[in-house]
Amino acid sequence: MDTTENNLLPMEQFLDAEGEVLKNLPAWVSNEAILIDYYRTMVIARQGDQKAVALQRTGKMGTYPSCLGQEAISTVCAALLKNDDVLIPYYRDLPGLMRRGIPLSDVMLYWGGDERGSASPAWGQDLPTCVPIATQAGHAAGIATAIKIRHEAGDPLRVALCALGDGATSKGDFGEALNLAGAWQLPVVYIINNNQWAISVPRKIQSGAPTLAQKGLAAGLPSFQVDGNDVIALHDVVSAAIERARQGKGATVIEAISYRLCDHTTADDASRYRDSEELKDAWQKEPIKRLRNFLYHRGLWDERKELALKEEADRLIDKAVQTYLNTPLPKIEDMFDYHYANMPAQLDLQKQEALAREQMRQGKINSAGGHHNG
């Protein structure tokens, strides 16, 4: 994909908002299992996302960042990675985490304030969810550097894929990571979820760059825009970038255009700063409906399959919720024991005070005949 003279990058797209084909499809689309797998992941993730919001609203989970309307980006990126590649996710990557085999209950634990949600063996070599903005960009460059240093000659490279939001591209961490990735030709792919809003700041006033992807050009990196609601376009662009990295040809920057159909997090109210007509228009372009229409048009999906999938999703999500709610609370001392090799005296004092308060609380519960199940 070539850049134009005014530094605007063309956007790769195969499907319109209604799932109609705009141009000749790539050959891999004939493998219907790929698209059905994408659709299945996106639908289950959306239902899981809705349940997570409901848990927060009922006081059973902490602040949560929804991925509503952005499921395609994370789904495709995670699916295209090999098992030994490294996913460096950010906080809207629920679909990708699920596609990589992370239990939904682990994700709920994390957003419930329990760090054990990021510590199960299912995470493998992937990094835990990153909430600070853009810090994961440097981590991705570091991981890709380690991959390159340890690489055995003749073998394909492992690949690091770093996800981030449009707001992260305004941080110095992002620019520094791209500079390193370009200078050292690192096997890393940076995928920007441009959902048009960095909390209450719209994309149009966040950056003067015509596209966010072209920020990679300054680092000498191939940089592309893709319709982030079109799984076919995403698959084509992301798979090419991953293969390029795997062959030792360096990093790529991809800007995936989507829209945040939800509030920034459950602590936000987007109706205070976002026009309702803009939101209504964005709902017409969302990725799940688009892919479902495409599958229907090609005879690959029907109402019976749709109902079965939603019932399957309900079962999986209900089981995950029960696992999350039934997980005993972590021990009080866990807040203190993993910061230092040798705990400072002041921190040890805080730990003893916290333990004493917990013992008093438990004593009051037991004397009152109450029951505490964590």
Phi, psi and omega in degrees: 000122184265150175277154178269171186297330182267017176069010171280140180256132177295148180262125179285130181204136177246330184242140174277185185298336180264006180082013177276146184281131182264334181202176183304133183276150176293158186298326185296341182297338178296342175275088187297337182297328180296311182292322179294322176298318177300313183297316180300313180299317183295318181293314180296319180296319180296318179293322176295322178297316179297322179293322179298318177298318180297321178297320178294317182296335181259014174077016182257001178205159181280190178305136186227136177262112182290155175248019185304123179090356184237018188294330187295319185300305182295320181300308184294316182300313182294322182293330184278347178281147172280166184301324183267003170288173184237121174266127176248092189274166167239188197286353176255027186256032177306313180301319180293320178297316179296321180293333177275003175093011177283125179299140177301327179297327176295317179296319178295320177302314181301310181285350172273003177091012182252110184295344177296344176295343179252012189241003182285156179302338181300335181289337178055229181269355179293150178279155176290168180303135179254121177263317175304143189280120171076355180297333181290343180295317176291323177300319180297318178296321178295318178296316179296326176296315178298319178301316182293319180295320184275355187296135176272130182303137178094342179267149173297146179286147164286160185233141171256135177237123184249123177259143178202164180267173182296326178297329181295334181289350177269358182266150178297328179305320182295310181297320179295319180295319179295321179299316179294317180298323179285318182293325184256003180050060186277150179277072183221145176241128176256120182245117182264120173273095178275090181265015171080351183219125170259092194055248183260006182264117180288152180307322188294337177249000180282326183214143178277353180291134178303324174227154176281331181300323186290352173297337177285339182296325180297334179269004180077024183256138171304132187224134188224152168252143179216149174291109184286357175256008183242103185295331180291314178296318178300312180303316182296312185286315183291319180297323178294320180293319179296317180295321178300314178295321183294331180272008176080020183263003172104189189273165178219147173246131180233127173256115180259119184276118179224201176206136179277099182285350184250179168293163179302312171215180177289354175267004186246158171229095186293342180294344180284340184226356184243136181289134183294328179291324176297316178296317179300317178296320181295326179298334180286348185246007188294155193285326185290313178299319182298313180290322178300317178299318179298315180295320176299314182300329183264007178073022183261356183212153178207179184296325180296315179294324180296315180297318180297320179295317181293325176293320177298316180299317179301317180296313182298317184289318178300319179295318180297319180297316180295320177299316179297310184292332182271358179286123180300148178298149176294161180289148180303319184294344179298335179291342188245333195281350189240026180261324186226150173294321176236111187295128176297153184300320182295320179291322178297322177297317177299320180298314181295322178295319179294319178295321180295319178295322179293321178296321178295319180297316179296323179296321178293322179296315183292321181291334179274358180076018181280170181233129181240116182251011179077000000 
